[in-house]
Amino acid sequence: MRAEMDLTDSELVAQSIAGNDDAFGQLMLRHRSSAYRWAIRLCGNSHVAEDIVQEAICRVYANLGQLHDAERFVPWFRRIVRNEALMGLRSRASRTEQLTDTAFDEMDSSVELNNITLRDDNGEEMVHQLGGNLTLHEKKVVHAFVLRQLLPSEIADEYGMSTDNVYQTMSRSRLKMKEERTEHEIREYIREHRDHRVSERMMVSMSGKSSRAVWRSCYNSFVCSLYSAMPASNRVQYSMVDLMGLTSQAFRITIETGSVDASGPYMYYWEPVFREALANVGLSCEIFGDGGKAPSPYMLSKGINQIRNAISEGRSSVVWGLSPAEFGIVYGYDDREELLYADGGSGKRPIRYERLGRGESEGLFVLSAGPGIDVINRHAAVIRSLRMAVRHARTEKTFLGYATGLQAYDHWAEAWRSDSINPEGSIYCAKLLTNARNYASQYLFSLSERYAAFASIREQAIEVASLYGELSTRIADLHEPESQGQEIKLLDEARRLDTECVLLLESMIGKLETVKAGETLWNKRPNQTR
């Protein structure tokens, strides 16, 4: 049998398709240097070019069987490298213009790099810079493959591994190095685009005692974060009951419709809900990001600059994902150490700049609250909060695969009926909903005091408060041992109670609209107990 190095490309392709990994390794070794030259002509960066080649090799490995004419392997391989470069360049947010195939042709013809090979210092530098997170074993394999250019079969023989294990190790190592390269690029981008009009290090003074009490009493991490981030002059005006009610968070319910997993409670369109909620407590806000995906270097730089600017003005920011699937606050930063100082309810901790929005709950969302209306009409704010509650219950739309408002109870019950329920997710949703409806009950009781001079409003507020208290109890019982087998019945009862509450809220709104603001008791200092 002829040695693999003596085989033509067509023969190596045929053997690779048949499952001969050594033949595939020889094919890649033969054309890898050319692929690197193609890539670097397109992107102009040795690290990015290496990443493009690795991605292209993975695509070749997965799709070689689709090559119908083995004689066309080289142009086919070049097109894959070209496409990988195109996708990579288009996704780099730091670019301000779209690159087309025509632009690539111009770059390809204008750059001459005839002397570049994989065995120059670029590979050594790449392994040194990006291999910090690799284990000793992974470094050995990467060193052998990138610098010594050994075939996977040769690496397997040298280190007593199977060829499959070599490929797995290289794939795992490549992902680690890619993540390290991404974080390195993010750090460099943030440094270059930092807003130098603010100080290098600042913190907003936080009251640890009051903050801890808030997080212990309320399970809605957005409202807890908002309370902690509010200017002190606003914070003293509101209890947590006021804040849960006026923002209408006490009336919300959103669940994932398949199994009721833990992703449900915060799966709704944040920006319009939060802007309306903050207006009810006399605040405006700057918002950046939507929490949907890990941020690009550009997005992360913009988010961090917003945080820094807010802190320089004495304002903390509400940020998504400081704890898994929860909100928290960022109250300080240090440019020299490239750290943010955050609190997600479980304690204060530092976060590296490049890790913001890239944790377990990937996605960047920054809300920086600021002054809004100087003198807010609390009576009008109450009416708006109840309207928000009714709109949420009846007509609010949310993401595909999630249900919000009254229909959420139907999907929750159906998950139990079809035995598709996620027990941990259901327990989490029940915990948050029980707490929220308990706050709804307290909010309505407080309104009965504020509108004590209006008998019909007072009586209706007390009635709704009692129903929300009963609803809270039903949901709290959902996962009690004695309720086993009664889950659907409890959820049906909860839906009935919530529906009745919504009807009463609609009636209350009509009555409140006939009251003049000066006739209420909003000039009385609110109850500050939490």
Coordinates of C-alpha atoms in Angstrom, one line a residue:
M1 CA 0.0 0.0 0.0
R2 CA 1.3 3.4 -1.0
A3 CA 2.2 5.8 1.9
E4 CA -0.5 8.4 2.5
M5 CA 1.9 11.2 1.7
D6 CA 2.2 9.8 -1.8
L7 CA -1.6 9.7 -2.4
T8 CA -3.3 12.3 -4.6
D9 CA -5.8 14.6 -3.0
S10 CA -8.6 12.7 -4.7
E11 CA -7.4 9.4 -3.1
L12 CA -7.0 11.1 0.3
V13 CA -10.6 12.5 0.0
A14 CA -12.0 9.1 -0.8
Q15 CA -10.2 7.4 2.1
S16 CA -11.2 10.2 4.5
I17 CA -14.9 9.8 3.5
A18 CA -14.4 6.0 4.1
G19 CA -13.4 6.9 7.7
N20 CA -9.6 6.9 7.6
D21 CA -8.7 9.7 10.0
D22 CA -5.0 9.4 9.1
A23 CA -5.8 10.2 5.5
F24 CA -7.8 13.2 6.6
G25 CA -4.9 14.4 8.8
Q26 CA -2.5 14.1 5.8
L27 CA -5.0 16.0 3.6
M28 CA -5.2 18.8 6.1
L29 CA -1.5 18.8 6.7
R30 CA -0.9 19.2 3.0
H31 CA -3.3 22.2 2.6
R32 CA -3.2 23.8 6.1
S33 CA -0.5 26.3 5.3
S34 CA -2.4 27.4 2.1
A35 CA -5.6 27.7 4.2
Y36 CA -3.8 29.9 6.7
R37 CA -2.5 32.2 3.9
W38 CA -6.0 32.5 2.4
A39 CA -7.4 33.3 5.8
I40 CA -4.8 35.9 6.8
R41 CA -5.2 37.7 3.5
L42 CA -8.8 38.1 4.3
C43 CA -8.7 39.1 7.9
G44 CA -5.2 40.5 8.4
N45 CA -4.9 39.0 12.0
S46 CA -2.8 35.9 12.7
H47 CA -5.0 34.8 15.7
V48 CA -8.2 35.3 13.8
A49 CA -6.8 33.5 10.8
E50 CA -5.9 30.5 12.9
D51 CA -9.4 30.4 14.3
I52 CA -10.9 30.6 10.8
V53 CA -8.7 27.7 9.7
Q54 CA -9.8 25.6 12.7
E55 CA -13.4 26.4 12.0
A56 CA -12.9 25.5 8.3
I57 CA -11.2 22.2 9.1
C58 CA -14.1 21.3 11.4
R59 CA -16.6 22.0 8.5
V60 CA -14.5 20.0 6.1
Y61 CA -14.4 17.1 8.5
A62 CA -18.2 17.2 8.9
N63 CA -19.1 17.8 5.3
L64 CA -16.5 16.1 3.2
G65 CA -19.0 13.5 2.1
Q66 CA -20.9 16.2 0.3
L67 CA -18.0 16.9 -2.1
H68 CA -19.1 15.2 -5.3
D69 CA -16.0 15.8 -7.3
A70 CA -12.8 15.0 -5.4
E71 CA -10.7 16.7 -8.0
R72 CA -12.3 20.0 -6.9
F73 CA -11.2 19.6 -3.3
V74 CA -8.8 22.6 -3.2
P75 CA -11.3 25.3 -4.5
W76 CA -14.0 23.7 -2.4
F77 CA -11.7 24.0 0.7
R78 CA -10.8 27.6 -0.2
R79 CA -14.5 28.5 -0.5
I80 CA -15.1 27.1 3.0
V81 CA -12.2 29.2 4.4
R82 CA -13.5 32.2 2.5
N83 CA -17.1 31.7 3.9
E84 CA -15.7 31.3 7.5
A85 CA -13.8 34.5 7.1
L86 CA -16.8 36.3 5.7
M87 CA -19.1 35.2 8.6
G88 CA -16.4 36.0 11.2
L89 CA -15.8 39.5 9.9
R90 CA -19.5 40.3 9.5
S91 CA -20.0 39.3 13.1
R92 CA -17.3 41.5 14.6
A93 CA -19.3 44.4 16.0
S94 CA -16.3 46.7 15.9
R95 CA -16.6 46.9 12.1
T96 CA -18.5 49.9 10.9
E97 CA -19.1 48.7 7.3
Q98 CA -20.3 45.5 5.7
L99 CA -17.6 43.5 3.8
T100 CA -18.7 41.8 0.6
D101 CA -17.2 39.1 -1.6
T102 CA -16.0 41.9 -3.9
A103 CA -14.1 43.5 -1.0
F104 CA -12.5 40.1 -0.2
D105 CA -11.4 39.7 -3.8
E106 CA -9.7 43.1 -3.6
M107 CA -8.0 42.1 -0.3
D108 CA -7.0 38.8 -1.8
S109 CA -5.2 40.4 -4.8
S110 CA -3.6 43.3 -2.9
V111 CA -1.9 41.4 0.0
E112 CA 1.2 39.2 -0.7
L113 CA 2.2 36.9 2.2
N114 CA 4.1 34.2 0.4
N115 CA 6.5 33.4 3.2
I116 CA 3.9 32.7 6.0
T117 CA 3.7 29.2 7.3
L118 CA 2.2 27.6 10.3
R119 CA 5.6 26.9 11.7
D120 CA 6.6 30.5 12.4
D121 CA 6.4 32.3 15.7
N122 CA 2.6 33.0 15.3
G123 CA 1.7 29.5 16.6
E124 CA 4.1 29.7 19.5
E125 CA 2.6 33.1 20.4
M126 CA -0.9 31.9 20.0
V127 CA -0.4 28.9 22.3
H128 CA 1.3 31.1 24.9
Q129 CA -1.3 33.9 24.9
L130 CA -4.4 31.9 24.6
G131 CA -3.5 28.6 26.3
G132 CA -3.8 29.9 29.9
N133 CA -7.0 28.0 30.5
L134 CA -5.7 24.7 29.1
T135 CA -4.7 21.7 31.2
L136 CA -1.1 20.4 30.9
H137 CA -2.4 17.5 28.8
E138 CA -4.3 19.8 26.5
K139 CA -1.3 22.1 26.1
K140 CA 0.8 19.1 25.0
V141 CA -1.7 18.0 22.4
V142 CA -2.1 21.6 21.0
H143 CA 1.7 22.1 21.0
A144 CA 2.1 18.9 19.0
F145 CA -0.6 19.7 16.5
V146 CA 0.0 23.4 16.0
L147 CA 3.8 23.8 16.4
R148 CA 5.2 20.4 15.6
Q149 CA 2.5 19.7 13.0
L150 CA 2.1 16.1 14.0
L151 CA -0.9 14.2 12.6
P152 CA -3.6 13.1 15.1
S153 CA -2.5 9.5 14.7
E154 CA 1.1 10.5 15.5
I155 CA -0.1 12.4 18.6
A156 CA -2.1 9.4 19.7
D157 CA 0.9 7.1 19.4
E158 CA 3.2 9.6 21.3
Y159 CA 0.9 10.2 24.2
G160 CA -0.9 6.8 24.4
M161 CA -4.3 8.1 23.3
S162 CA -6.9 7.0 20.8
T163 CA -7.3 9.1 17.7
D164 CA -10.8 10.0 18.7
N165 CA -9.5 11.2 22.0
V166 CA -7.0 13.4 20.2
Y167 CA -9.7 15.0 18.1
Q168 CA -11.9 15.5 21.3
T169 CA -9.0 17.1 23.1
M170 CA -8.2 19.4 20.2
S171 CA -11.8 20.4 19.9
R172 CA -12.1 21.2 23.6
S173 CA -8.9 23.1 23.6
R174 CA -9.9 25.1 20.6
L175 CA -13.1 26.2 22.3
K176 CA -11.2 27.2 25.4
M177 CA -8.6 29.2 23.3
K178 CA -11.4 30.8 21.3
E179 CA -13.1 32.0 24.5
E180 CA -9.8 33.3 25.8
R181 CA -9.2 35.1 22.5
T182 CA -12.7 36.6 22.7
E183 CA -12.1 37.9 26.2
H184 CA -8.7 39.3 25.2
E185 CA -10.3 41.2 22.3
I186 CA -13.1 42.5 24.6
R187 CA -10.6 43.8 27.1
E188 CA -8.6 45.5 24.3
Y189 CA -11.8 47.0 22.8
I190 CA -13.0 48.3 26.2
R191 CA -9.6 49.9 26.9
E192 CA -9.6 51.7 23.5
H193 CA -13.2 52.9 23.8
R194 CA -13.3 53.9 27.5
D195 CA -15.0 57.2 28.3
H196 CA -12.2 59.1 29.9
R197 CA -14.4 61.9 31.1
V198 CA -15.1 60.1 34.3
S199 CA -12.7 59.0 37.1
E200 CA -10.8 55.7 37.0
R201 CA -12.4 54.3 40.1
M202 CA -15.7 55.2 41.8
M203 CA -18.3 53.6 44.1
V204 CA -21.8 54.6 45.1
S205 CA -22.4 54.3 48.9
M206 CA -24.7 51.4 49.7
S207 CA -26.6 50.7 52.9
G208 CA -25.8 47.0 53.5
K209 CA -28.4 46.6 56.3
S210 CA -31.4 47.9 54.4
S211 CA -30.3 46.1 51.2
R212 CA -30.1 42.7 52.9
A213 CA -33.5 43.2 54.5
V214 CA -35.0 44.0 51.1
W215 CA -33.6 40.9 49.4
R216 CA -34.8 38.7 52.3
S217 CA -38.4 40.0 52.2
C218 CA -39.0 40.2 48.4
Y219 CA -38.2 37.5 45.8
N220 CA -38.6 39.8 42.8
S221 CA -35.0 40.6 41.9
F222 CA -35.8 43.5 39.6
V223 CA -37.7 45.3 42.3
C224 CA -35.1 44.5 44.9
S225 CA -32.4 45.8 42.6
L226 CA -34.5 48.9 41.7
Y227 CA -35.0 49.7 45.4
S228 CA -31.2 49.3 46.1
A229 CA -30.3 51.5 43.0
M230 CA -32.9 54.3 43.6
P231 CA -31.6 57.6 44.7
A232 CA -31.8 58.0 48.4
S233 CA -34.3 60.9 48.0
N234 CA -36.7 58.6 46.2
R235 CA -36.0 55.5 48.4
V236 CA -37.3 57.1 51.6
Q237 CA -40.7 57.8 49.9
Y238 CA -41.6 54.2 49.2
S239 CA -41.9 51.0 51.1
M240 CA -41.3 47.7 49.3
V241 CA -45.1 47.2 49.3
D242 CA -45.4 50.6 47.4
L243 CA -42.7 49.7 45.0
M244 CA -44.1 46.2 44.2
G245 CA -47.5 47.7 43.7
L246 CA -46.8 50.9 41.8
T247 CA -44.4 49.1 39.4
S248 CA -47.2 46.4 39.0
Q249 CA -44.6 43.7 39.5
A250 CA -46.9 42.3 42.3
F251 CA -49.5 41.4 39.7
R252 CA -47.3 39.7 37.1
I253 CA -47.1 36.0 36.2
T254 CA -45.1 34.5 33.2
I255 CA -44.3 30.8 32.8
E256 CA -42.5 28.6 30.2
T257 CA -45.3 26.6 28.5
G258 CA -43.5 23.3 27.9
S259 CA -42.5 22.2 31.4
V260 CA -42.7 25.4 33.6
D261 CA -38.9 25.6 33.9
A262 CA -37.2 28.3 35.9
S263 CA -36.7 30.6 32.9
G264 CA -40.3 31.8 32.9
P265 CA -40.8 34.6 35.5
Y266 CA -38.6 37.2 33.7
M267 CA -39.4 36.2 30.1
Y268 CA -41.2 39.3 28.9
Y269 CA -40.4 42.5 27.1
W270 CA -38.5 44.4 29.7
E271 CA -38.0 47.9 28.3
P272 CA -41.7 49.1 27.9
V273 CA -42.7 47.4 31.2
F274 CA -39.8 48.9 33.1
R275 CA -40.1 52.4 31.7
E276 CA -43.8 52.5 32.6
A277 CA -43.0 51.1 36.1
L278 CA -40.3 53.6 36.8
A279 CA -42.5 56.5 35.7
N280 CA -45.0 55.5 38.4
V281 CA -42.4 56.2 41.0
G282 CA -41.1 59.4 39.5
L283 CA -38.0 58.0 37.8
S284 CA -36.7 58.0 34.2
C285 CA -34.1 55.5 33.0
E286 CA -31.4 54.8 30.4
I287 CA -31.6 51.2 29.1
F288 CA -29.0 49.4 27.0
G289 CA -29.2 45.8 25.7
D290 CA -32.1 43.4 25.9
G291 CA -30.6 40.4 27.8
G292 CA -31.0 38.2 24.7
K293 CA -27.4 37.1 23.9
A294 CA -23.8 37.4 25.0
P295 CA -22.6 40.9 24.1
S296 CA -20.1 41.8 21.3
P297 CA -17.1 43.9 22.4
Y298 CA -18.9 47.0 21.0
M299 CA -22.1 46.3 23.1
L300 CA -20.1 45.5 26.2
S301 CA -18.1 48.7 25.9
K302 CA -21.3 50.7 25.5
G303 CA -22.9 49.0 28.5
I304 CA -19.9 49.5 30.8
N305 CA -19.6 53.1 29.8
Q306 CA -23.2 53.6 30.7
I307 CA -22.6 52.0 34.1
R308 CA -19.5 54.2 34.7
N309 CA -21.3 57.4 33.7
A310 CA -24.2 56.6 36.0
I311 CA -21.9 55.8 38.9
S312 CA -20.0 59.1 38.3
E313 CA -23.3 60.8 38.9
G314 CA -24.0 58.8 42.1
R315 CA -26.3 56.3 40.5
S316 CA -26.1 52.5 40.6
S317 CA -27.4 50.4 37.6
V318 CA -29.7 47.4 37.5
V319 CA -28.0 44.6 35.5
W320 CA -29.2 41.2 34.3
G321 CA -27.5 38.0 35.0
L322 CA -25.3 38.8 38.0
S323 CA -26.8 35.7 39.5
P324 CA -28.3 33.0 37.2
A325 CA -31.6 34.3 35.7
E326 CA -31.8 37.2 38.2
F327 CA -31.2 40.9 38.3
G328 CA -28.7 42.7 40.5
I329 CA -27.0 46.0 40.8
V330 CA -23.6 47.4 39.9
Y331 CA -22.5 50.2 42.3
G332 CA -18.8 50.6 41.5
Y333 CA -16.0 50.2 39.0
D334 CA -12.2 50.2 38.9
D335 CA -10.6 50.8 35.5
R336 CA -7.1 50.0 36.7
E337 CA -8.2 46.5 37.8
E338 CA -10.9 46.3 35.1
L339 CA -13.5 45.3 37.7
L340 CA -17.2 46.1 38.4
Y341 CA -18.5 45.9 41.9
A342 CA -21.9 44.2 42.1
D343 CA -24.5 42.8 44.4
G344 CA -27.0 40.2 43.3
G345 CA -28.7 39.8 46.7
S346 CA -26.3 37.2 48.0
G347 CA -23.5 39.6 48.8
K348 CA -21.1 42.1 47.2
R349 CA -18.6 40.7 44.7
P350 CA -16.3 41.9 41.9
I351 CA -16.9 41.0 38.2
R352 CA -14.3 41.4 35.5
Y353 CA -15.3 43.8 32.7
E354 CA -15.2 41.1 30.0
R355 CA -17.5 38.7 32.0
L356 CA -20.4 41.1 32.2
G357 CA -23.3 39.6 30.3
R358 CA -21.3 36.4 29.6
G359 CA -22.2 34.4 32.7
E360 CA -24.6 31.5 33.1
S361 CA -27.5 33.7 32.0
E362 CA -25.9 35.1 28.9
G363 CA -27.2 38.5 27.8
L364 CA -26.5 42.2 28.4
F365 CA -29.1 44.4 30.0
V366 CA -28.3 47.6 31.9
L367 CA -30.8 50.0 33.4
S368 CA -29.6 53.2 35.0
A369 CA -32.4 55.0 36.9
G370 CA -32.4 58.7 37.2
P371 CA -34.6 61.7 38.2
G372 CA -37.9 62.0 36.4
I373 CA -40.9 64.0 37.4
D374 CA -40.1 66.3 40.3
V375 CA -43.6 66.1 41.9
I376 CA -45.4 62.9 41.0
N377 CA -49.2 62.6 41.2
R378 CA -49.5 59.5 43.4
H379 CA -53.2 59.1 42.7
A380 CA -52.6 59.0 39.0
A381 CA -49.7 56.5 39.6
V382 CA -52.0 54.2 41.5
I383 CA -54.5 54.2 38.6
R384 CA -51.7 53.5 36.1
S385 CA -50.4 50.6 38.2
L386 CA -53.8 48.9 38.3
R387 CA -54.2 49.5 34.5
M388 CA -50.9 47.8 34.0
A389 CA -52.1 44.9 36.1
V390 CA -55.3 44.4 34.1
R391 CA -53.5 44.8 30.7
H392 CA -50.9 42.2 31.8
A393 CA -53.6 39.8 32.9
R394 CA -55.7 40.0 29.7
T395 CA -53.7 41.2 26.6
E396 CA -50.0 41.4 27.2
K397 CA -47.9 39.4 24.6
T398 CA -44.6 37.7 25.3
F399 CA -42.0 35.4 23.7
L400 CA -42.9 32.3 21.8
G401 CA -43.0 29.3 24.2
Y402 CA -44.1 31.4 27.2
A403 CA -47.4 32.5 28.6
T404 CA -48.2 35.6 30.6
G405 CA -51.2 36.8 32.6
L406 CA -54.3 34.6 33.2
Q407 CA -53.5 32.1 30.5
A408 CA -50.3 31.2 32.3
Y409 CA -52.3 29.3 34.8
D410 CA -53.9 27.1 32.0
H411 CA -50.4 26.1 30.7
W412 CA -49.1 25.5 34.2
A413 CA -52.1 23.1 34.9
E414 CA -51.6 21.4 31.5
A415 CA -47.9 20.7 32.3
W416 CA -49.1 18.8 35.4
R417 CA -51.9 17.1 33.4
S418 CA -49.5 15.9 30.7
D419 CA -46.8 14.9 33.2
S420 CA -44.3 17.3 31.5
I421 CA -43.8 19.4 34.6
N422 CA -40.3 20.4 35.7
P423 CA -40.6 20.1 39.5
E424 CA -37.7 22.5 40.4
G425 CA -38.9 25.1 37.9
S426 CA -42.5 24.8 39.2
I427 CA -41.3 25.2 42.8
Y428 CA -39.3 28.3 41.8
C429 CA -42.3 29.9 39.9
A430 CA -44.6 29.1 42.8
K431 CA -42.2 30.7 45.3
L432 CA -42.0 33.9 43.2
L433 CA -45.8 34.1 42.5
T434 CA -46.7 33.4 46.2
N435 CA -44.5 36.3 47.2
A436 CA -45.7 38.6 44.5
R437 CA -49.4 38.0 45.3
N438 CA -48.7 38.5 49.0
Y439 CA -47.3 42.0 48.1
A440 CA -50.4 42.6 45.9
S441 CA -52.6 41.9 48.9
Q442 CA -50.6 44.3 51.1
Y443 CA -50.7 46.9 48.4
L444 CA -54.5 46.8 48.1
F445 CA -54.8 46.9 51.9
S446 CA -52.6 50.1 51.9
L447 CA -54.9 51.6 49.2
S448 CA -57.9 50.9 51.4
E449 CA -56.3 53.1 54.0
R450 CA -55.3 55.8 51.5
Y451 CA -58.9 56.0 50.1
A452 CA -60.6 55.5 53.5
A453 CA -62.9 58.5 52.8
F454 CA -64.4 56.7 49.8
A455 CA -66.4 53.8 51.2
S456 CA -67.0 51.9 48.0
I457 CA -63.3 52.1 46.9
R458 CA -62.1 51.1 50.4
E459 CA -64.5 48.1 50.6
Q460 CA -63.5 47.0 47.1
A461 CA -59.7 47.3 47.9
I462 CA -60.2 45.2 51.0
E463 CA -62.1 42.6 49.0
V464 CA -59.4 42.4 46.4
A465 CA -56.6 42.3 49.0
S466 CA -58.3 39.3 50.7
L467 CA -58.7 37.5 47.4
Y468 CA -55.0 38.0 46.6
G469 CA -54.1 36.7 50.0
E470 CA -56.2 33.6 49.4
L471 CA -54.6 33.2 45.9
S472 CA -51.1 33.4 47.5
T473 CA -52.0 30.6 49.9
R474 CA -53.3 28.4 47.1
I475 CA -50.0 28.7 45.2
A476 CA -47.9 28.3 48.4
D477 CA -49.8 24.9 48.9
L478 CA -49.0 23.7 45.4
H479 CA -45.9 21.8 46.3
E480 CA -46.8 20.8 49.9
P481 CA -46.8 17.0 50.4
E482 CA -50.4 16.9 51.4
S483 CA -51.3 18.6 48.1
Q484 CA -49.9 15.8 45.9
G485 CA -52.5 15.0 43.3
Q486 CA -54.3 18.2 43.8
E487 CA -52.0 20.5 41.8
I488 CA -54.4 21.0 38.8
K489 CA -57.3 21.8 41.2
L490 CA -55.2 24.3 43.1
L491 CA -54.1 26.0 39.8
D492 CA -57.7 26.2 38.6
E493 CA -58.7 27.8 41.8
A494 CA -55.8 30.2 41.6
R495 CA -56.9 31.2 38.1
R496 CA -60.4 31.7 39.2
L497 CA -59.3 33.9 42.1
D498 CA -56.9 36.0 39.9
T499 CA -59.7 36.5 37.3
E500 CA -62.0 37.7 40.0
C501 CA -59.3 40.1 41.2
V502 CA -58.9 41.5 37.7
L503 CA -62.6 42.2 37.4
L504 CA -62.6 44.0 40.7
L505 CA -59.5 46.0 39.7
E506 CA -61.3 47.1 36.6
S507 CA -64.2 48.3 38.7
M508 CA -61.8 50.1 41.1
I509 CA -60.1 51.9 38.2
G510 CA -63.5 53.3 37.1
K511 CA -64.2 54.6 40.7
L512 CA -60.7 56.0 41.2
E513 CA -61.0 58.0 38.0
T514 CA -63.8 60.0 39.6
V515 CA -61.7 61.0 42.6
K516 CA -59.6 64.2 42.6
A517 CA -56.0 63.8 43.7
G518 CA -56.4 66.4 46.5
E519 CA -59.1 64.3 48.1
T520 CA -56.9 61.3 48.9
L521 CA -54.6 60.7 51.9
W522 CA -51.3 60.6 49.8
N523 CA -50.0 63.5 51.9
K524 CA -49.8 61.0 54.8
R525 CA -46.4 59.4 55.3
P526 CA -46.5 55.8 53.9
N527 CA -46.0 52.8 56.1
Q528 CA -42.3 52.0 56.0
T529 CA -42.5 48.4 57.3
R530 CA -41.4 45.8 54.9

